[in-house]
mmCIF file of C-alpha atoms in Angstrom:
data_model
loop_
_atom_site.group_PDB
_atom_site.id
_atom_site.type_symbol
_atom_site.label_atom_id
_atom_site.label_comp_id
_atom_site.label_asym_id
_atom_site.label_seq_id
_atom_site.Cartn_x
_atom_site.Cartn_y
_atom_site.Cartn_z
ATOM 1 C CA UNK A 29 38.506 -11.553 -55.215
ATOM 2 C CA UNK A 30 36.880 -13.932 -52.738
ATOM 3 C CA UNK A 31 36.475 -13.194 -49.119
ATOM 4 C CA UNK A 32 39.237 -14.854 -47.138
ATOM 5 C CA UNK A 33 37.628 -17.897 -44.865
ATOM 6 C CA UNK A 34 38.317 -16.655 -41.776
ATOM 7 C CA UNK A 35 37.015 -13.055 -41.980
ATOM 8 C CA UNK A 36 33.564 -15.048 -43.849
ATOM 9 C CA UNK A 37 33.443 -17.036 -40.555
ATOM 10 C CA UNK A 38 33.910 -14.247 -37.928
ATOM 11 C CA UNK A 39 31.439 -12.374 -39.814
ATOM 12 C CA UNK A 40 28.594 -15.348 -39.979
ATOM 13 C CA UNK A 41 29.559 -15.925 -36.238
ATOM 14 C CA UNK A 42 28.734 -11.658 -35.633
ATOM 15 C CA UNK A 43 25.316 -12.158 -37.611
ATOM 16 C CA UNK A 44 24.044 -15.166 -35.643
ATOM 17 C CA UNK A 45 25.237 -12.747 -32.181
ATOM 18 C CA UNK A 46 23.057 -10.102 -33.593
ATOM 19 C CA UNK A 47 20.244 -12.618 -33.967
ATOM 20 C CA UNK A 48 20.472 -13.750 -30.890
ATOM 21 C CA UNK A 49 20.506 -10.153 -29.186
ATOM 22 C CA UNK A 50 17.493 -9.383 -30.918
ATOM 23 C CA UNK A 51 15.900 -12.640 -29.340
ATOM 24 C CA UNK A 52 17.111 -11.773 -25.954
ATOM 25 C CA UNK A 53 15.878 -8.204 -26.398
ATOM 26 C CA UNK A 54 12.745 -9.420 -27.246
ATOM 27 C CA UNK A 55 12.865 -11.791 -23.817
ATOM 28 C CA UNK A 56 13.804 -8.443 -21.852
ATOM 29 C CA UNK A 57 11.111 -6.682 -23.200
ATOM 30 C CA UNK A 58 8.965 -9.241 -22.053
ATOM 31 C CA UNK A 59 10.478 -9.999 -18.706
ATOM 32 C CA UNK A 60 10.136 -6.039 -18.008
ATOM 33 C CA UNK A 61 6.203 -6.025 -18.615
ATOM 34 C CA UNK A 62 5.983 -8.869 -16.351
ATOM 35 C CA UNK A 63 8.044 -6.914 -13.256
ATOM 36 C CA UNK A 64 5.715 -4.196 -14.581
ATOM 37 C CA UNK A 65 2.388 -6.109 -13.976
ATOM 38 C CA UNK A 66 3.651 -7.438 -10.985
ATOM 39 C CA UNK A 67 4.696 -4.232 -9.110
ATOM 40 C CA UNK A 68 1.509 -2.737 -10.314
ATOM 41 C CA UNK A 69 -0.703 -6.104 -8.812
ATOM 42 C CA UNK A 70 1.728 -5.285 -5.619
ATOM 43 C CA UNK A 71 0.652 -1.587 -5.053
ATOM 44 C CA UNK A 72 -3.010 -2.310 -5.744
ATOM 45 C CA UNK A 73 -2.903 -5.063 -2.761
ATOM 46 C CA UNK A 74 -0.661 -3.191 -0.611
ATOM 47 C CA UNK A 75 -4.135 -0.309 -1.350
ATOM 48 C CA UNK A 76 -6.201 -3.293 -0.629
ATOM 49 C CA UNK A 77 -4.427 -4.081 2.873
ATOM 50 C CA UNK A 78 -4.718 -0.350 3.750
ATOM 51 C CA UNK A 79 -8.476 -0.448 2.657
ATOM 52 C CA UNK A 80 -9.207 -3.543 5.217
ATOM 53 C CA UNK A 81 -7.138 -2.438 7.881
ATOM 54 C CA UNK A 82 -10.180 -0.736 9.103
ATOM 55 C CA UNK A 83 -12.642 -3.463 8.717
ATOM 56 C CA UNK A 84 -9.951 -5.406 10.721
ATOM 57 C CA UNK A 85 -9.738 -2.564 13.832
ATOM 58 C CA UNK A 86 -13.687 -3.066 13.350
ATOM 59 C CA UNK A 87 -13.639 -6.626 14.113
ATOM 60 C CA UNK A 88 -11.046 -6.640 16.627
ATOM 61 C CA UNK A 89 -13.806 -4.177 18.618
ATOM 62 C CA UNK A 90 -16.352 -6.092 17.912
ATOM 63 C CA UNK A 91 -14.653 -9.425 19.848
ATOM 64 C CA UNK A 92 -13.604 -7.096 22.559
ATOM 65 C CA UNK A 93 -16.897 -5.836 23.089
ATOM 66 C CA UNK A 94 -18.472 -9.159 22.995
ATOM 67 C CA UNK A 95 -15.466 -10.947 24.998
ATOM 68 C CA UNK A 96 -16.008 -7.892 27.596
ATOM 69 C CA UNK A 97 -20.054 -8.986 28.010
ATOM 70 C CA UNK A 98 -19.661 -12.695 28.356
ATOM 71 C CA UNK A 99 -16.845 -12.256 30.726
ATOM 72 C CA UNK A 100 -19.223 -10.566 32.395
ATOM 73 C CA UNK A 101 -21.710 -13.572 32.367
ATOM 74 C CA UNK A 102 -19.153 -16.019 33.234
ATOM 75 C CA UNK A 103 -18.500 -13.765 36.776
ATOM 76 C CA UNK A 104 -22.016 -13.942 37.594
ATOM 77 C CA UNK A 105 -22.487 -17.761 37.121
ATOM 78 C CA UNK A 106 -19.958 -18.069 38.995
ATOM 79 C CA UNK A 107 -21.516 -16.056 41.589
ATOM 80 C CA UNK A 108 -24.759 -17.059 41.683
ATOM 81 C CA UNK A 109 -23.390 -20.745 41.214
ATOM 82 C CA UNK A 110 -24.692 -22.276 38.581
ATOM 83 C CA UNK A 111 -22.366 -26.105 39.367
ATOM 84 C CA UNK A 112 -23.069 -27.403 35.641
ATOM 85 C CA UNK A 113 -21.654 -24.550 34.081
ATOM 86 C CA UNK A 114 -19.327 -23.893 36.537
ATOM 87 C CA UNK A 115 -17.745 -27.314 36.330
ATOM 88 C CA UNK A 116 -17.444 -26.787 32.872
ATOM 89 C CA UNK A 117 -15.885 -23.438 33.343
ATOM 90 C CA UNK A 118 -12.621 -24.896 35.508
ATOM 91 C CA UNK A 119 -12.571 -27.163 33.291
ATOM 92 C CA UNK A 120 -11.077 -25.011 30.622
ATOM 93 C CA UNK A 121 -7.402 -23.716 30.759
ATOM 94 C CA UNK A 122 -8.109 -20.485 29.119
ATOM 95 C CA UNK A 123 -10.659 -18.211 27.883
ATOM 96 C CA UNK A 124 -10.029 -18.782 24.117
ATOM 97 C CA UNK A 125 -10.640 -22.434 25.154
ATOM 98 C CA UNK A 126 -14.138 -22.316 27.094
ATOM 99 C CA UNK A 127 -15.242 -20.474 23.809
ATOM 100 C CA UNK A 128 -14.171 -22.970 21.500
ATOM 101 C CA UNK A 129 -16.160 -25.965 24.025
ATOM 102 C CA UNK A 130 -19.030 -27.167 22.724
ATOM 103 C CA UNK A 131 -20.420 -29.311 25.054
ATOM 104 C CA UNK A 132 -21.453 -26.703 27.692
ATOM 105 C CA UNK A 133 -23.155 -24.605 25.434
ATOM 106 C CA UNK A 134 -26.570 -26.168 26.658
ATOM 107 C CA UNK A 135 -26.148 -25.606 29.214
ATOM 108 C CA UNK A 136 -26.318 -21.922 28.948
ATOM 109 C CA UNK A 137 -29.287 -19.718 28.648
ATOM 110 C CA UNK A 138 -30.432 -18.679 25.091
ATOM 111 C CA UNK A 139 -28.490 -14.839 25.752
ATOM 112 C CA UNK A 140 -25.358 -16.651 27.041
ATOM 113 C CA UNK A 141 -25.203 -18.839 24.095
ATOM 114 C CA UNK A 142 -25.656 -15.664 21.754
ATOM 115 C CA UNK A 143 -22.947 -14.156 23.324
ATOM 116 C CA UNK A 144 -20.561 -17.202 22.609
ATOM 117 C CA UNK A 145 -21.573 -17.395 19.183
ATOM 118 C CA UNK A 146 -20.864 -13.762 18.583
ATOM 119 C CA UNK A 147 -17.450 -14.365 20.343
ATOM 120 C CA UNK A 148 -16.399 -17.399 17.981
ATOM 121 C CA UNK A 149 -18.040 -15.153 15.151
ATOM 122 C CA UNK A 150 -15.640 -12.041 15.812
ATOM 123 C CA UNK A 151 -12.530 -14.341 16.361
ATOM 124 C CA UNK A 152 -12.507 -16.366 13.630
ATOM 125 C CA UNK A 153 -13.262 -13.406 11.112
ATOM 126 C CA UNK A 154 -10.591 -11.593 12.513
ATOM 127 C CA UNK A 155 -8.550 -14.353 12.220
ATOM 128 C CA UNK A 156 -9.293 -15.415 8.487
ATOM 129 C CA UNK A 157 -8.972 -11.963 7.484
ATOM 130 C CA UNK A 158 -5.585 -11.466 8.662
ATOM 131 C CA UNK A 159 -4.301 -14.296 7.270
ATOM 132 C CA UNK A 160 -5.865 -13.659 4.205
ATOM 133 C CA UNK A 161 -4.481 -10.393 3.831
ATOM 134 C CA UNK A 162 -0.650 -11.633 5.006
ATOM 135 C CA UNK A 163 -0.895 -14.539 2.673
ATOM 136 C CA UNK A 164 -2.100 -11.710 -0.256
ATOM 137 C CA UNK A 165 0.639 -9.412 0.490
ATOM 138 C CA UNK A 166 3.366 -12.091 0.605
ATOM 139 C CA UNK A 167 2.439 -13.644 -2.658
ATOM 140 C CA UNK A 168 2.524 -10.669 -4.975
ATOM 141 C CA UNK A 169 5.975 -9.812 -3.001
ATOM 142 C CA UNK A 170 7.330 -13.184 -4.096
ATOM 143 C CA UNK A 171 5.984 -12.423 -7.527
ATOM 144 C CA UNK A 172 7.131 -9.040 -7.877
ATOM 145 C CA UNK A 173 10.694 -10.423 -6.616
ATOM 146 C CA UNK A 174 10.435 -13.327 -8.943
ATOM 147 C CA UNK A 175 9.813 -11.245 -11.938
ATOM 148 C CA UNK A 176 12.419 -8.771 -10.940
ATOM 149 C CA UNK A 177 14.878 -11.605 -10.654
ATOM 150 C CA UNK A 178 14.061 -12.923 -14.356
ATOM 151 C CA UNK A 179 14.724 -9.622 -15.632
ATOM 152 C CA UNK A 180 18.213 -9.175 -13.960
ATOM 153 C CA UNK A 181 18.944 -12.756 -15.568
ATOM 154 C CA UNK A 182 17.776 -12.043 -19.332
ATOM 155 C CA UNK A 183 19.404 -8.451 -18.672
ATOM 156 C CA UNK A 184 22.988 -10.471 -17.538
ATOM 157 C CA UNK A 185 22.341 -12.369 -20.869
ATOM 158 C CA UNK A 186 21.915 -9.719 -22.904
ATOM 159 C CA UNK A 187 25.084 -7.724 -21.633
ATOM 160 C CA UNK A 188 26.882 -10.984 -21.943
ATOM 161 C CA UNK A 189 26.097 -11.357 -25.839
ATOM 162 C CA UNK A 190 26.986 -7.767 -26.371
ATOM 163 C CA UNK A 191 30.395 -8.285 -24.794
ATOM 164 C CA UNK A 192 30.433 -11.204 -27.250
ATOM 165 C CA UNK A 193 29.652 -9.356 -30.342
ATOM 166 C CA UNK A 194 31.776 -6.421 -29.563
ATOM 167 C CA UNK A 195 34.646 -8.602 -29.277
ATOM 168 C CA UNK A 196 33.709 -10.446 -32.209
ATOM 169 C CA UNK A 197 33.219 -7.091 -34.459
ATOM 170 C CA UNK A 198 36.931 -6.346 -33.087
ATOM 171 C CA UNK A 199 38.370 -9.625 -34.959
ATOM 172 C CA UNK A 200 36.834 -9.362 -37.747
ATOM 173 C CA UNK A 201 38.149 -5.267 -37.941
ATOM 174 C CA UNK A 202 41.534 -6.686 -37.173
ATOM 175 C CA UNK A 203 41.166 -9.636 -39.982
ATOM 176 C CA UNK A 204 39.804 -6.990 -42.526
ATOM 177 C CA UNK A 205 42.996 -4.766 -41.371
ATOM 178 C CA UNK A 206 45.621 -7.427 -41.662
ATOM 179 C CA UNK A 207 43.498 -8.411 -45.028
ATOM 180 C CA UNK A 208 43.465 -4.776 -45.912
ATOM 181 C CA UNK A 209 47.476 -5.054 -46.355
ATOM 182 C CA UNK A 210 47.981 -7.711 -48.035
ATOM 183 C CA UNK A 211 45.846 -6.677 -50.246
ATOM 184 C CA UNK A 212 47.674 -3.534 -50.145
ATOM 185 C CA UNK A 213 51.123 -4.955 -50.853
ATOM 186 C CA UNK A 214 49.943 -6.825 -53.566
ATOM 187 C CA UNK A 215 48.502 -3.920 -55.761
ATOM 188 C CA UNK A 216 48.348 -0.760 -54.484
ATOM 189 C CA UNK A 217 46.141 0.545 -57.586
ATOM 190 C CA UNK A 218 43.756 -2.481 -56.402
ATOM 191 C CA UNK A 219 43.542 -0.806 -52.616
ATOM 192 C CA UNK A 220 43.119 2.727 -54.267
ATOM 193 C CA UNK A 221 40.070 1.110 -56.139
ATOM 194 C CA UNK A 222 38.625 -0.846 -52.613
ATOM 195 C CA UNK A 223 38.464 2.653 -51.102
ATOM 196 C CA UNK A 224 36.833 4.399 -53.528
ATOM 197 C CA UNK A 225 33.753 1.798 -53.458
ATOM 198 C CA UNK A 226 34.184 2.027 -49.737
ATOM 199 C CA UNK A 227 33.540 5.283 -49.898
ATOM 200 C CA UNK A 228 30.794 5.751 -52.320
ATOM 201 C CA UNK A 229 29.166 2.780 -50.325
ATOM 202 C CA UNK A 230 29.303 5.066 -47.234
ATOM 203 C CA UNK A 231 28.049 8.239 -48.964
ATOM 204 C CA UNK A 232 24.893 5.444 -50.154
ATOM 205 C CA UNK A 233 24.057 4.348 -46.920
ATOM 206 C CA UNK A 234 24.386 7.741 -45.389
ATOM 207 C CA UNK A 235 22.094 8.982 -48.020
ATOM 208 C CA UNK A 236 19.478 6.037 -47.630
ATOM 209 C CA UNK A 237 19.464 6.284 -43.553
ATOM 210 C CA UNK A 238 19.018 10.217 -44.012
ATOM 211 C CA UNK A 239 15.964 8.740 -46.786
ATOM 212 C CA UNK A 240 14.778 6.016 -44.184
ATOM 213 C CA UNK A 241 14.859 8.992 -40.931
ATOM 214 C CA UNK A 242 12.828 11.304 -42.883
ATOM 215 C CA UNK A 243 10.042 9.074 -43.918
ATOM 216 C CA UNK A 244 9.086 7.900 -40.977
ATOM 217 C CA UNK A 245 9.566 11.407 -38.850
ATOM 218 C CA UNK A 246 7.333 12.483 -41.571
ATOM 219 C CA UNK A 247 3.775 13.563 -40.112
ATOM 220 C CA UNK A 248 1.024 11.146 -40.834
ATOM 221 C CA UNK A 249 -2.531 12.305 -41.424
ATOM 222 C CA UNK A 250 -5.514 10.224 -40.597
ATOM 223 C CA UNK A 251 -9.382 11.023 -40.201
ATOM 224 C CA UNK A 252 -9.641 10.463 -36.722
ATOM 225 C CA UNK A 253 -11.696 12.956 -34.170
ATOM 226 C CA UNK A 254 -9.898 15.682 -32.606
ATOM 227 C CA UNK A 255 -9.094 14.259 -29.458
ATOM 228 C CA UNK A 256 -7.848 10.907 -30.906
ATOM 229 C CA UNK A 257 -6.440 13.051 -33.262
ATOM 230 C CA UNK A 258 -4.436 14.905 -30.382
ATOM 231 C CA UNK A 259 -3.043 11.544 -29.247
ATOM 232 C CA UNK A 260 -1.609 10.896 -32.525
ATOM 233 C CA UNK A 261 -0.230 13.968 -33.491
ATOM 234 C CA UNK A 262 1.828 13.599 -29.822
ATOM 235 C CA UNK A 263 3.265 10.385 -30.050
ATOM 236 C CA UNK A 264 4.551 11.570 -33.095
ATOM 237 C CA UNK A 265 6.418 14.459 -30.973
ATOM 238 C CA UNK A 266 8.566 12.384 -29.175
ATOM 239 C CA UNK A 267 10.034 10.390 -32.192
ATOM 240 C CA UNK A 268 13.435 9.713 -31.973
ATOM 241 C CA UNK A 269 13.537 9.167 -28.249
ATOM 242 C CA UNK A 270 15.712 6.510 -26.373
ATOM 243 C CA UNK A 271 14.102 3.322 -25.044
ATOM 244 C CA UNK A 272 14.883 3.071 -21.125
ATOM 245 C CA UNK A 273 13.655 0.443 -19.027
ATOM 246 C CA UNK A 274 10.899 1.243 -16.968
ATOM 247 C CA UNK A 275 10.545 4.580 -18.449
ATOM 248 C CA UNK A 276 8.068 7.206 -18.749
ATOM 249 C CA UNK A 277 9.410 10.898 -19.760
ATOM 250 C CA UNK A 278 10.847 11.868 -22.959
ATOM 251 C CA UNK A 279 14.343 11.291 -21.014
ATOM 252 C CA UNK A 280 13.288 7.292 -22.194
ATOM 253 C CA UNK A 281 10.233 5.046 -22.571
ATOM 254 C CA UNK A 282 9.147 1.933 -22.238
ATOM 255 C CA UNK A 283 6.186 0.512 -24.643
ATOM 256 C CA UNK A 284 3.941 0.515 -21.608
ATOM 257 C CA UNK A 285 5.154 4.148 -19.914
ATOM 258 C CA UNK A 286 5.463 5.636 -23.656
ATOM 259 C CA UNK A 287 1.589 4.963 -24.218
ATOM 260 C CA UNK A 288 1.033 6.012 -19.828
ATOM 261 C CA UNK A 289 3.058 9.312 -21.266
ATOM 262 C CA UNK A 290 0.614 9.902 -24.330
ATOM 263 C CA UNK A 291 -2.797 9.758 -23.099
ATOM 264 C CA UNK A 292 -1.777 11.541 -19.677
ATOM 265 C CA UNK A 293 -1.658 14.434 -21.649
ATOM 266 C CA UNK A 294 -5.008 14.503 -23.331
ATOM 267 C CA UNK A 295 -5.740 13.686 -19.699
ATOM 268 C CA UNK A 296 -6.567 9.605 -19.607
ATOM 269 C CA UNK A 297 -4.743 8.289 -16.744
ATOM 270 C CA UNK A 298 -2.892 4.655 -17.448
ATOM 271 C CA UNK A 299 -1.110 1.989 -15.569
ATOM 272 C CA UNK A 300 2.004 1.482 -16.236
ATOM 273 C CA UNK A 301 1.474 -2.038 -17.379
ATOM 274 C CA UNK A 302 0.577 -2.982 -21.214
ATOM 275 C CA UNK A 303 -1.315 -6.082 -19.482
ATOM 276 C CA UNK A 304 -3.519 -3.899 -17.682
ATOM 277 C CA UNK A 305 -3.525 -1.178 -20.065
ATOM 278 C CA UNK A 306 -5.930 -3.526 -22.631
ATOM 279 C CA UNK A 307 -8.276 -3.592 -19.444
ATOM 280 C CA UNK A 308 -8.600 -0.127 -19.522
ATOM 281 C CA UNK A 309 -10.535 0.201 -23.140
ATOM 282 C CA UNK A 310 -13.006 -1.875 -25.103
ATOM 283 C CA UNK A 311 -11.853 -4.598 -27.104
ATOM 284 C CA UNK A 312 -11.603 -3.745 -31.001
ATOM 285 C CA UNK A 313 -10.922 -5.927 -33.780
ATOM 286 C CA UNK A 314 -8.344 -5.563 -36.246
ATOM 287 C CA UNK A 315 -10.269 -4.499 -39.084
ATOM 288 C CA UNK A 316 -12.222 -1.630 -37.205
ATOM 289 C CA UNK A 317 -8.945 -0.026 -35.700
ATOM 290 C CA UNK A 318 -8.613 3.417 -35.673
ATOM 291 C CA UNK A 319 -6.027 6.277 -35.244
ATOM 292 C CA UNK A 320 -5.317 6.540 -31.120
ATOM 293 C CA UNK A 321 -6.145 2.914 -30.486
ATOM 294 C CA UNK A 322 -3.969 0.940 -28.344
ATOM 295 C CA UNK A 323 -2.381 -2.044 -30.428
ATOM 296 C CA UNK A 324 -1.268 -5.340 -27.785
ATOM 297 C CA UNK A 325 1.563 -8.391 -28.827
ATOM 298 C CA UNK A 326 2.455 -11.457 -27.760
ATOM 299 C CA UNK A 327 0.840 -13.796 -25.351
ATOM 300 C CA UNK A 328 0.763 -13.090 -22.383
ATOM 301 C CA UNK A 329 0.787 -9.557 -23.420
ATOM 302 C CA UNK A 330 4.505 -7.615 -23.364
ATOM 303 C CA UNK A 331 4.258 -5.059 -25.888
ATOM 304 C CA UNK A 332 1.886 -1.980 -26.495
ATOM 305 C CA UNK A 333 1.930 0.311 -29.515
ATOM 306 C CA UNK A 334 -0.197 3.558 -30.633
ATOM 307 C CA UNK A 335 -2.273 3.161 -33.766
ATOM 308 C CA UNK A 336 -1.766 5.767 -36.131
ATOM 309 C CA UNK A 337 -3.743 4.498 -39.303
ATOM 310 C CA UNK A 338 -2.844 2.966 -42.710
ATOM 311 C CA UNK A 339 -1.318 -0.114 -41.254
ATOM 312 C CA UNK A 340 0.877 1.889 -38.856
ATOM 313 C CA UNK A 341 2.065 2.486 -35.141
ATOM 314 C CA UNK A 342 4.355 4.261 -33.328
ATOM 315 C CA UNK A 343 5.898 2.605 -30.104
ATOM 316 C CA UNK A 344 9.192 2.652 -27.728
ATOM 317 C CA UNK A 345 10.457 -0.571 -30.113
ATOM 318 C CA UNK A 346 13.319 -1.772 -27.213
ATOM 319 C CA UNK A 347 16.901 -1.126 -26.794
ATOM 320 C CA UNK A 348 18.631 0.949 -29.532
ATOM 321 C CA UNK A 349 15.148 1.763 -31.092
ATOM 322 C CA UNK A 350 13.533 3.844 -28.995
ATOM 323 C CA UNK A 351 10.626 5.602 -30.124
ATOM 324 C CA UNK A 352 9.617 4.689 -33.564
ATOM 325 C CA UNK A 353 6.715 4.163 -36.204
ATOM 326 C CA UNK A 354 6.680 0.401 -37.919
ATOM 327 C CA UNK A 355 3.685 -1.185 -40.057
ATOM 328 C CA UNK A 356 1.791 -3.319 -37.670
ATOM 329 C CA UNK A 357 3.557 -6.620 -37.465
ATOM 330 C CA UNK A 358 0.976 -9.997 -38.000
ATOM 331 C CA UNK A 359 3.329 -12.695 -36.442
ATOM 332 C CA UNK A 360 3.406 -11.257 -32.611
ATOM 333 C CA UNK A 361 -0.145 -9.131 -32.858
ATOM 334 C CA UNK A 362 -2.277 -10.261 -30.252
ATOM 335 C CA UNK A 363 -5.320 -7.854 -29.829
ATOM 336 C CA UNK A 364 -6.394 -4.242 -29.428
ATOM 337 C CA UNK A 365 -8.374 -1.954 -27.523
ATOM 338 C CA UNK A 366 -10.320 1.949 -27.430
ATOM 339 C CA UNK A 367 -9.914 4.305 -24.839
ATOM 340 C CA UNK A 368 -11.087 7.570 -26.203
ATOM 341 C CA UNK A 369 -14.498 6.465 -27.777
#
C-alpha cells in the first residue's frame, strides 16, 4: 500500500532539514577553526607586545637621557647669550616644539644639532612603536571578536534547524501513529504483518551498525616507523569519543585539539589551530603520504585529520561524530603535511 501524501511530504521536508544541518555543521566547523586561528594570532601578539615592551622602556630612556642633555644646552645659551638662538628659543611655546623647528638648527653648533637629532630620533621611534603595537593588538581583538561572533551566529542556526527537525520528526511520528490505526482498523492481520517487518528491519539495522562499529574500531596496521607508528596506534585509542567545540581531552575534541592531543603525547607540541598546524611540518603530496601525517580540507583550511594508511584517517568528524576513521575524502582535500620525519 502506498505511503499516504502527507506523511511522504513531512518526511522529504525532514531529509532536506538533515541536509541542511549537515551544511551548517560543516559552516560551524569552519567558523570554529577561524575563532581558533584568530585567538591563537591574538596570544602570539599579545607575546609580541610583552616582547617590545622593553625595547619601548629602552627608548623612552633613551629620549629622557637625550632631552635631559640638550636641556642642558638650551640653559647655557641662554646664559652665555647666544641672541640668534635665543630668539628662536622664546619663540617656541614648548619644548616638544623647539625640537620639531627647523629653522634654528643652524644656528646651533655641530654637538647641539646632534643632540636635537637624537631627540627627534628617540621621540618619533617611541612614538611609531606604540602605535604600532596598539594598532596590532586592537586588530587581532576585532578579529578574534569577529570570528567569535560568526560562530555564535552559524551555532544559533544550527540549534534553530534542529528545533526544526525535531519538531518535524514529531509530525511525521504522529502521522505514522494516526496512519498506524487506520491501518489497524482496517485489517488487523495486515498490522500484525507491518510489525513483524518492523521488527526484523530493526534486528537488520542493529546487526549492520554493530557490523559498521566493529570495522572501523578495528586496529589498522601500516608500515610506518615506530614513532609514527605510536601516533597511529593512539588516535586509534580514543575512537568513539564525542566532538566538543574547542576541545582537546578525551572528555571531547575538536579536529584541530584532537590532532594537538595526539602528537603531545609522543611529545610534538601543536597549536591549536589546523591553519597553523600545516605550518608546523613539511608539505607532502598526496601520493607520498604516510601513516602519522597530518591530512588538511577546505580552503582556507578548517579541518585536520590523522593519516593512517590505505586511503584512511581518523579525525574528530563534527557534531554527533566525534572521533572517527573515514577514507580520505577528494572533494574538500586540500593538502598535507610531516611532522615526525
Amino acid at each position: 500500500m502506498a505511503e499516504p501524501a502527507a506523511i511522504t511530504q513531512a518526511k522529504q521536508e525532514a531529509a532536506a532539514l538533515r541536509s541542511l544541518i549537515d551544511d551548517v555543521e560543516d559552516q560551524l566547523d569552519a567558523a570554529i577553526e577561524e575563532y581558533n586561528y584568530a585567538a591563537a594570532m591574538l596570544a602570539q601578539t599579545a607575546a609580541d607586545a610583552e616582547a617590545t615592551q622593553a625595547l619601548l622602556s629602552q627608548a623612552e630612556a633613551d629620549l629622557q637621557r637625550v632631552s635631559a642633555q640638550l636641556s642642558e644646552r638650551l640653559v647655557e645659551i641662554y646664559k652665555y647669550g647666544q641672541l640668534g638662538v635665543l630668539d628662536a628659543l622664546l619663540g617656541c611655546g614648548s619644548f616638544s616644539e623647539l625640537v620639531d623647528r627647523v629653522d634654528w638648527v643652524e644656528r646651533l653648533s655641530g654637538q647641539d644639532a646632534q643632540l636635537l637629532a637624537e631627540v627627534r630620533t628617540y621621540r618619533d621611534a617611541k612614538i611609531a612603536r606604540s602605535v604600532e603595537l596598539a594598532q596590532q593588538i586592537e586588530a587581532q581583538t576585532t578579529y578574534a571578536a569577529e570570528a567569535e561572533s560568526a560562530r555564535v551566529k552559524v551555532q544559533e542556526r544550527l540549534v534553530a534547524n534542529e528545533k526544526a527537525l525535531t519538531g518535524k520528526e514529531a509530525q511525521i511520528a504522529q502521522l505514522v501513529k494516526e496512519e498506524a490505526e487506520r491501518q489497524a482498523r482496517l485489517a488487523a492481520a495486515a498490522k500484525k504483518a507491518a510489525e513483524e517487518a518492523a521488527r526484523k528491519a530493526q534486528l537488520a539495522a542493529r546487526a549492520k551498525a554493530k557490523a559498521r562499529a566493529a570495522a572501523q574500531s578495528a586496529p589498522v596496521s601500516v608500515p610506518a616507523s615506530a614513532s609514527t607508528s605510536d601516533v597511529v596506534s593512539i588516535a586509534l585509542k580514543y575512537l568513539g569519543c564525542k566532538y566538543m567545540w574547542a576541545g582537546s581531552s578525551p572528555d571531547g575534541f575538536d579536529c584541530s585539539g584532537f590532532a594537538m592531543f595526539v602528537y603531545k603525547q609522543v611529545g610534538v607540541s601543536l597549536p591549536h589551530s589546523s591553519r597553523m598546524q600545516y605550518g608546523c611540518g613539511v608539505p607532502v603530496a598526496r601520493d607520498r603520504l604516510q601513516p602519522g601525517d597530518l591530512l588538511f580540507f577546505y580552503n582556507p583550511i578548517h579541518h585536520v585529520a590523522i593519516y593512517i594508511g590505505d586511503g584512511k584517517m581518523v579525525h574528530a568528524a563534527g557534531r554527533g561524530k566525534g572521533v572517527r576513521v573515514d577514507e580520505v575524502p577528494t572533494r574538500s582535500y586540500n593538502c598535507a603535511c610531516r611532522i615526525i620525519r
